[in-house]
């Protein structure tokens, strides 16, 4: 479910390294899982989604992995760049009628 | 292409004053519309969503209300603001059909509200 009251955990990564951001979800009925990127002072931007009947999906420099057995979702960013610094939110939805966000993770890229 | 507009970008209001934030969507029809709130350094909390004109679902009890007077217009209101209403308010829309890879679930640029 939502964890809107928690302080955001922070992940620090060296530029050029791969980043892995993890998320646990709770609703087994969700059919899509989504990753959003939010830069400071802006609205969240869609990165990638994955349907519940898949376990892996790749985009440009990003890969999302879904493990339904342990209700775990991860976002892998290859060759992390300074422009990747942002807060990343996982989210879940059933039919995209409404999207419920999980706890965000702040990604800091060290030059 | 579809666009979502939200204004104002920032707002400072005294406690007890009324509030009206407006969100409009262009380039689509019959969208689902949403209001989220984000406290500083926190996650996003869904406040209201609407699947059609005059249809509003409230997710959490609060000092706020929402209205949808037109198909592509969503308004967030309060009669008397509280200090705890401060936050970053985000409007979002989605399509009812899978037109895009993610039903077009897209956020506006947000309104930063400070209640003083």
XYZ file of C-alpha atoms in Angstrom:
227
model
C 0.000 0.000 0.000
C 0.966 3.618 0.135
C 3.804 4.761 2.346
C 3.287 8.445 1.884
C 4.421 9.326 5.394
C 7.911 7.858 5.275
C 11.121 9.747 4.641
C 12.602 8.852 1.295
C 15.551 6.411 1.339
C 18.577 7.516 -0.650
C 20.734 5.565 -3.072
C 24.114 7.033 -4.037
C 25.727 5.709 -7.206
C 28.931 6.596 -9.031
C 28.445 7.992 -12.519
C 28.771 5.197 -15.059
C 27.788 2.453 -12.645
C 24.496 0.598 -12.795
C 21.730 1.522 -10.359
C 19.190 -0.832 -8.876
C 16.157 0.604 -7.127
C 13.899 -1.792 -5.274
C 10.263 -1.687 -4.302
C 7.837 -3.970 -2.492
C 4.174 -3.954 -3.400
C 1.159 -5.282 -1.569
C -1.783 -5.648 -3.931
C -1.839 -9.034 -5.651
C -4.727 -7.851 -7.836
C -2.638 -5.187 -9.579
C -2.178 -5.865 -13.278
C 0.403 -3.207 -14.086
C 3.441 -2.041 -12.185
C 5.040 1.241 -13.070
C 8.149 3.275 -12.426
C 8.059 7.072 -12.362
C 10.895 9.589 -12.162
C 10.344 12.874 -10.361
C 12.847 15.694 -10.655
C 12.859 18.430 -8.056
C 9.852 20.732 -8.328
C 8.278 18.799 -11.189
C 5.529 16.243 -11.627
C 6.406 12.556 -11.946
C 7.270 11.284 -15.406
C 6.491 7.791 -16.653
C 9.575 5.658 -17.232
C 8.372 2.143 -17.892
C 5.625 -0.243 -16.923
C 5.316 -3.989 -16.790
C 2.252 -6.145 -16.985
C 1.719 -8.628 -14.183
C 2.068 -11.622 -16.520
C 5.635 -10.618 -17.369
C 8.778 -10.838 -15.260
C 11.083 -8.582 -17.226
C 10.793 -5.642 -19.551
C 13.529 -3.517 -21.073
C 13.516 0.061 -22.213
C 16.208 2.498 -23.142
C 18.912 2.019 -20.477
C 16.280 0.752 -18.034
C 15.080 -2.708 -17.110
C 12.195 -3.539 -14.809
C 12.051 -6.889 -13.058
C 8.923 -8.254 -11.410
C 8.933 -11.077 -8.886
C 5.333 -11.879 -8.044
C 6.272 -14.626 -5.627
C 7.785 -12.162 -3.174
C 5.871 -9.105 -4.456
C 9.019 -7.312 -5.447
C 9.714 -4.860 -8.241
C 13.054 -3.403 -9.265
C 14.308 -0.793 -11.691
C 17.775 -1.140 -13.126
C 19.413 1.850 -14.769
C 22.464 1.100 -16.872
C 25.448 3.463 -16.981
C 23.894 5.959 -14.583
C 24.273 9.590 -15.604
C 23.987 12.851 -13.612
C 20.652 13.503 -15.329
C 19.296 10.366 -13.694
C 19.424 12.056 -10.286
C 15.829 12.253 -9.113
C 13.284 10.546 -6.897
C 12.006 7.276 -8.324
C 8.579 5.938 -7.416
C 7.188 2.520 -8.006
C 3.455 2.300 -8.460
C 0.774 -0.279 -8.996
C -2.589 -0.205 -10.673
C -5.466 -2.342 -11.705
C -6.453 -1.289 -15.182
C -4.836 2.132 -14.801
C -8.074 3.612 -13.473
C -6.044 4.903 -10.562
C -2.421 4.466 -9.672
C -1.192 3.933 -6.138
C 2.346 5.031 -5.412
C 4.841 3.333 -3.163
C 7.660 4.850 -1.193
C 10.052 6.784 -3.395
C 13.815 6.401 -3.512
C 16.113 9.340 -4.033
C 18.891 8.528 -6.477
C 22.034 10.624 -6.156
C 24.611 10.273 -8.922
C 28.140 11.072 -7.856
C 30.199 12.603 -10.697
C -0.896 15.246 -28.722
C -2.335 15.346 -25.246
C -1.285 18.008 -22.773
C -2.220 18.765 -19.200
C -2.170 22.239 -17.725
C -2.167 23.080 -14.058
C -2.069 26.482 -12.410
C -0.885 28.390 -10.547
C 2.632 27.023 -10.142
C 3.020 28.453 -6.659
C 0.558 29.849 -4.182
C 0.852 31.316 -0.702
C -2.419 31.571 1.156
C -3.330 32.535 4.723
C -4.987 30.078 7.065
C -8.758 30.229 6.722
C -8.741 31.521 3.155
C -10.422 29.648 0.281
C -8.571 27.667 -2.375
C -9.200 26.889 -6.020
C -6.688 25.009 -8.150
C -7.536 24.266 -11.741
C -6.405 21.529 -14.088
C -7.305 21.144 -17.754
C -6.458 18.508 -20.311
C -6.204 19.039 -24.056
C -6.058 16.644 -26.961
C -8.236 13.914 -25.519
C -11.821 13.368 -24.462
C -13.497 11.591 -21.556
C -10.281 11.224 -19.557
C -9.965 9.956 -16.008
C -8.719 12.831 -13.850
C -6.859 12.780 -10.553
C -5.623 15.041 -7.779
C -2.590 13.957 -5.770
C -0.826 15.650 -2.885
C 2.832 15.324 -2.013
C 4.270 16.555 1.268
C 7.897 17.682 1.194
C 10.226 14.686 0.834
C 7.326 12.249 0.838
C 5.408 10.048 -1.550
C 2.248 10.836 -3.493
C -1.170 10.511 -1.946
C -4.248 10.183 -4.142
C -6.901 12.665 -2.995
C -9.645 12.484 -5.621
C -10.330 10.886 -8.950
C -13.052 11.326 -11.525
C -14.165 9.080 -14.366
C -16.628 11.611 -15.826
C -18.386 14.947 -15.466
C -19.816 15.374 -11.990
C -18.381 12.023 -10.816
C -15.918 12.433 -7.954
C -14.412 9.759 -5.724
C -12.664 10.824 -2.550
C -9.817 8.671 -1.338
C -9.117 10.263 2.032
C -11.183 12.403 4.402
C -9.884 15.941 4.424
C -10.508 19.641 4.246
C -10.597 19.616 0.456
C -13.172 18.940 -2.246
C -13.018 18.392 -5.988
C -15.339 19.135 -8.854
C -15.459 18.322 -12.536
C -17.719 20.866 -14.236
C -16.531 20.012 -17.752
C -15.126 16.910 -19.399
C -11.519 18.086 -19.356
C -11.549 20.347 -16.297
C -10.832 19.275 -12.749
C -10.884 21.700 -9.818
C -9.546 21.262 -6.300
C -11.109 23.510 -3.680
C -11.241 24.359 -0.040
C -13.517 26.758 1.836
C -11.008 27.350 4.641
C -7.372 26.322 4.361
C -5.488 24.725 7.228
C -1.738 24.791 7.815
C -1.712 21.041 7.137
C -3.000 21.654 3.600
C 0.439 22.880 2.557
C 2.063 20.664 -0.029
C 2.697 19.992 -3.691
C -0.555 19.306 -5.538
C -0.452 17.359 -8.743
C -3.157 16.792 -11.303
C -2.990 13.765 -13.589
C -5.035 12.252 -16.393
C -5.361 8.846 -17.972
C -7.186 7.442 -20.962
C -9.894 4.841 -20.511
C -8.592 2.841 -23.456
C -5.035 1.672 -23.817
C -4.127 4.262 -26.413
C -0.569 4.511 -25.210
C 1.716 2.070 -23.489
C 0.614 3.347 -20.123
C -2.903 4.601 -20.827
C -1.286 8.034 -20.926
C -1.191 8.320 -17.148
C 0.470 11.736 -17.135
C 1.018 14.369 -14.476
C 0.834 18.116 -14.654
C 3.657 20.332 -13.463
C 2.155 20.798 -10.005
C 1.158 23.636 -7.682
C 3.218 24.295 -4.596
C 0.816 25.541 -1.928
C 2.074 27.148 1.247
C -0.489 27.967 3.892
C 0.776 30.608 6.329
